XYZ file of C-alpha atoms in Angstrom:
349
model
C 234.638 29.449 86.666
C 236.586 26.529 84.832
C 236.528 27.496 81.111
C 237.635 24.036 80.355
C 234.279 22.574 81.305
C 232.218 24.883 79.231
C 230.758 24.298 75.782
C 232.507 27.064 73.816
C 231.584 28.145 70.302
C 233.924 30.425 68.365
C 233.151 32.299 65.177
C 236.383 32.724 63.217
C 237.795 34.699 60.417
C 238.715 31.477 58.518
C 237.582 27.880 59.175
C 241.082 26.585 59.324
C 242.072 29.313 61.968
C 245.095 30.589 59.917
C 244.005 34.002 59.619
C 246.035 36.640 61.881
C 242.746 37.504 63.568
C 242.429 34.033 64.675
C 246.008 32.897 65.259
C 247.046 35.963 67.163
C 243.897 36.452 69.296
C 241.304 33.813 70.765
C 242.649 30.916 69.043
C 246.156 31.516 70.548
C 244.620 32.224 73.966
C 242.578 28.977 73.909
C 245.587 26.871 72.890
C 247.620 28.357 75.693
C 244.784 27.646 78.143
C 243.980 24.237 76.873
C 240.350 25.143 75.929
C 238.337 23.142 73.530
C 236.095 24.812 71.158
C 234.068 24.406 67.982
C 233.018 26.686 65.127
C 230.098 28.490 66.516
C 226.738 27.450 65.056
C 223.855 29.997 65.907
C 221.294 26.997 65.806
C 223.316 25.405 68.914
C 223.335 25.984 72.573
C 226.543 27.124 74.138
C 227.754 28.181 77.572
C 230.102 30.669 75.830
C 230.233 32.228 72.495
C 233.237 34.334 71.179
C 232.580 36.216 67.953
C 235.353 37.691 65.783
C 234.757 40.594 63.808
C 233.652 38.540 60.781
C 230.569 37.297 62.634
C 227.349 37.704 60.781
C 225.775 40.548 63.150
C 222.329 40.041 61.351
C 222.235 36.688 63.082
C 224.207 36.769 66.148
C 222.831 40.032 67.755
C 219.802 38.131 68.534
C 221.451 34.895 69.827
C 219.990 33.810 73.210
C 219.971 29.956 73.533
C 220.738 28.312 76.685
C 221.690 31.536 78.567
C 225.078 31.734 76.705
C 227.486 34.318 77.581
C 228.609 36.291 74.422
C 231.961 38.052 73.888
C 232.420 40.251 70.731
C 236.006 40.807 69.610
C 235.386 44.122 67.795
C 239.080 45.099 66.899
C 238.512 47.950 64.292
C 237.094 51.448 64.930
C 233.894 51.003 62.881
C 231.943 53.305 65.249
C 234.439 56.178 64.787
C 233.434 56.457 61.096
C 231.243 59.483 60.424
C 227.487 58.681 59.869
C 227.534 60.645 56.411
C 230.419 58.665 54.861
C 229.462 57.037 51.792
C 231.414 53.921 52.091
C 230.117 53.484 55.605
C 226.556 53.899 54.554
C 227.085 51.160 51.902
C 228.926 48.644 54.097
C 225.835 46.985 55.314
C 224.482 46.477 51.795
C 227.885 45.279 50.441
C 228.080 42.616 53.342
C 224.642 41.209 52.101
C 225.365 41.150 48.592
C 228.832 39.552 49.397
C 226.994 36.821 51.270
C 228.401 37.879 54.658
C 225.041 38.717 56.170
C 222.075 36.327 56.033
C 219.707 39.236 56.541
C 220.021 42.805 55.040
C 221.145 45.333 57.711
C 221.348 48.495 55.833
C 222.538 50.491 58.806
C 226.064 48.751 59.612
C 226.591 51.216 62.636
C 223.405 50.154 64.180
C 224.145 46.565 63.652
C 227.491 46.838 65.538
C 225.768 48.911 68.316
C 223.031 46.028 68.567
C 225.797 43.625 68.695
C 227.559 45.471 71.505
C 224.393 45.618 73.427
C 223.868 41.935 73.177
C 227.344 41.149 74.336
C 228.261 40.525 77.785
C 231.643 41.746 76.998
C 233.287 43.422 74.185
C 236.990 43.478 73.326
C 238.623 46.253 71.455
C 242.187 47.426 70.840
C 242.438 51.156 71.643
C 241.283 53.503 74.278
C 239.368 55.617 71.649
C 237.504 52.589 70.487
C 236.602 51.610 73.957
C 234.932 55.136 74.528
C 232.931 54.648 71.501
C 231.711 51.260 72.595
C 230.804 52.022 76.232
C 227.618 53.645 75.449
C 226.296 50.244 74.239
C 228.256 47.728 76.581
C 230.004 48.806 79.752
C 232.133 45.751 80.059
C 234.850 46.746 77.666
C 238.537 45.326 77.483
C 241.336 46.437 75.494
C 243.497 43.527 74.141
C 246.331 43.542 71.614
C 247.641 40.715 69.401
C 250.252 38.203 70.280
C 253.205 37.881 67.813
C 255.104 35.048 69.388
C 255.017 32.817 66.258
C 256.692 35.742 64.060
C 259.650 36.228 66.188
C 262.069 33.722 64.572
C 264.831 36.398 63.931
C 265.744 39.546 65.905
C 267.806 42.328 64.504
C 271.216 42.985 66.105
C 273.197 44.546 63.419
C 272.301 48.052 62.588
C 274.927 48.942 60.050
C 273.376 49.804 56.622
C 274.966 49.065 53.182
C 275.189 51.343 50.268
C 271.437 50.637 49.487
C 269.334 51.597 52.452
C 266.585 48.975 52.911
C 262.968 49.999 54.208
C 260.414 47.382 55.025
C 256.711 47.242 55.401
C 254.431 44.215 56.400
C 250.796 43.915 56.320
C 247.479 43.421 54.358
C 248.082 44.271 50.787
C 244.827 46.260 50.591
C 246.515 48.927 52.738
C 249.350 49.733 50.263
C 247.335 52.625 49.195
C 248.700 54.537 52.111
C 252.149 54.587 50.348
C 250.822 56.627 47.561
C 251.046 60.006 49.336
C 254.818 59.294 49.994
C 255.748 59.055 46.381
C 257.172 62.737 46.442
C 258.917 61.943 49.711
C 260.803 58.885 48.050
C 261.570 60.923 44.957
C 263.242 63.593 47.207
C 265.064 60.837 49.291
C 266.379 59.048 46.184
C 267.949 62.453 45.086
C 270.418 61.995 48.089
C 270.418 58.084 48.783
C 270.016 54.778 47.316
C 267.204 53.128 48.831
C 264.964 49.918 48.432
C 261.372 49.440 49.576
C 260.464 45.917 50.613
C 256.833 44.664 51.115
C 255.920 41.542 52.964
C 252.391 40.861 51.998
C 250.070 38.947 49.831
C 250.770 38.781 45.976
C 247.097 39.514 45.264
C 243.938 40.552 47.050
C 240.247 40.978 46.586
C 239.479 44.810 46.653
C 235.839 44.715 47.318
C 234.372 43.079 50.498
C 237.095 40.502 50.343
C 235.004 38.839 47.542
C 235.432 40.729 44.289
C 237.914 42.791 42.295
C 241.137 40.622 42.289
C 244.103 43.074 42.328
C 247.787 42.020 41.953
C 249.941 43.685 44.620
C 253.019 44.325 42.270
C 250.747 46.634 40.182
C 249.894 48.847 43.299
C 253.684 49.214 43.851
C 254.582 50.545 40.679
C 256.129 54.057 40.625
C 256.896 54.176 44.534
C 260.703 54.328 43.961
C 263.366 52.732 41.803
C 263.877 49.614 43.814
C 260.686 47.774 45.010
C 260.734 44.266 46.125
C 257.670 41.978 47.005
C 257.647 39.021 49.113
C 254.683 36.534 49.669
C 253.967 36.718 53.296
C 255.096 33.566 55.210
C 255.070 33.133 58.838
C 258.378 31.362 59.000
C 260.220 34.001 56.727
C 258.551 37.072 57.855
C 261.057 38.046 60.658
C 263.954 36.806 58.444
C 263.124 39.384 55.771
C 262.135 42.169 58.092
C 265.050 41.888 60.507
C 267.382 42.101 57.443
C 266.230 45.475 56.644
C 267.399 48.796 58.078
C 264.190 50.480 58.916
C 260.413 49.857 58.961
C 257.778 52.351 58.185
C 254.122 52.486 58.773
C 252.244 55.110 56.653
C 248.705 55.543 57.746
C 245.858 57.544 56.138
C 245.287 60.081 58.853
C 242.034 61.387 57.207
C 240.348 58.069 57.461
C 238.950 57.446 60.793
C 238.848 53.696 60.559
C 242.714 53.225 59.778
C 243.534 56.157 61.979
C 241.998 54.221 64.859
C 244.091 51.216 64.365
C 246.081 49.852 67.452
C 249.889 49.656 67.816
C 249.891 45.909 66.754
C 252.125 46.474 63.700
C 254.621 48.869 65.550
C 255.015 46.357 68.364
C 255.590 43.607 65.700
C 258.518 45.402 64.323
C 259.871 46.405 67.762
C 259.886 42.958 68.834
C 262.126 41.814 65.928
C 264.442 44.578 67.039
C 263.737 46.975 63.968
C 263.632 50.730 64.363
C 260.257 52.266 62.899
C 258.831 55.460 61.630
C 254.926 55.759 61.686
C 252.273 58.012 60.867
C 251.073 59.967 64.020
C 247.971 58.033 64.987
C 246.800 58.229 68.595
C 247.968 54.509 69.328
C 251.319 54.971 67.771
C 251.896 58.353 69.443
C 251.169 56.682 72.900
C 253.366 53.800 72.138
C 256.331 56.229 70.977
C 255.962 58.363 74.053
C 256.172 55.243 76.231
C 259.503 54.462 74.549
C 260.817 57.997 74.752
C 260.915 58.323 70.785
C 259.802 60.911 68.497
C 259.293 58.981 65.280
C 255.808 59.909 64.234
C 254.842 61.930 61.092
C 251.898 64.299 60.410
C 252.780 65.228 56.996
C 255.307 64.613 54.261
C 257.723 67.196 55.569
C 257.978 65.115 58.872
C 258.489 61.894 56.736
C 261.281 63.371 54.709
C 263.057 64.798 57.722
C 262.583 61.547 59.683
C 263.861 59.334 56.985
C 266.750 61.502 56.394
C 267.747 61.346 59.931
C 267.430 57.562 60.323
C 269.072 56.780 57.105
C 272.071 58.679 58.082
C 272.505 57.768 61.687
C 273.265 54.114 62.720
C 273.344 55.234 66.363
C 269.841 56.580 66.176
C 268.523 53.554 64.480
C 270.064 51.178 67.072
C 268.950 53.439 69.887
C 265.441 53.621 68.942
C 265.332 49.925 68.064
C 266.483 48.831 71.557
C 264.210 51.368 73.248
C 261.286 50.144 71.250
C 261.979 46.502 71.858
C 262.363 47.102 75.628
C 258.740 48.584 75.727
C 257.190 45.866 73.564
C 258.894 43.094 75.794
C 258.160 44.770 79.086
C 254.687 46.227 78.560
C 253.127 44.053 75.859
C 254.276 40.586 76.576
C 252.497 37.469 75.720
C 251.669 36.748 79.422
C 250.135 40.304 79.847
C 247.795 39.493 76.715
C 246.941 36.114 78.196
C 245.931 37.593 81.576
C 243.860 40.209 79.790
C 241.741 37.467 78.173
C 241.461 35.866 81.463
C 240.100 39.163 82.840
C 237.418 39.183 80.172
C 236.026 35.767 81.098
C 236.407 36.451 84.829
C 234.038 39.531 84.268
C 231.110 37.471 82.833
C 231.164 34.310 84.994
């Protein structure tokens, strides 16, 4: 099937396609394959509809105009959340109140399951997520993000200065995962001069992306003596990250939604030539094993020991960065990701 001849609708995260979930996933693929598409409208006929995770499931799970094929890009592990979790029980109501759902779907798990049943193919990002989806859709594909636009600078110098610089990049709402590391940073600061660098949004909306404006600098207070905040910028991102000595990715391992995240952020740092210490999520463990590295943490004792090791050893920092970059470049290349998208569409036409 020649996709260029199809009438394609895509439901994005943002109408200007500037959100990472657009730029690093279907929009990137469409641009590379010279595909034309419009923002999907459920009242219109399409040959193919691609729904991002922001799609209104109360509408799209019933979409059946013109025999369209539907692909659902479900990149987070919502189906792994225990059914008795309070926040999970309220998610459907919150989406309706925030205007993200036209119709009230109280049971968000059921809404996702129904969307997977309707879809001709579902895209996810981890093995665990694929297993959760298969009872509702057999045609499941694992696809990670493309980070080509962020690789403006690659680290090559692994000598640290008197102040050891540690960096994190991501969505500001996830900074809460650093709270549990405050005792670790306090211990580390008894031995070394360190600085934490955050590349993220300067403010964010805490509830449903609609309410509760929070200033990121307020969430960073008390982490350590030196904390620096940079507004996320595509062109400066790699400049800031590659100038630091080490990246870290703390994850709340007790939270199944964040514990189920893929290795995208780890690969982003590796592609920039930066050594990385992470929490021991399944995806990060697999990627580290592939690189022959042991840089994941299950508790604060692990974090202290690994930080101590990599702060003191330029050789270990350089070795791990080179090993990680090799794995990212060879096993998670842009062309590999594009071929995976090709396979999705080949499977439904």
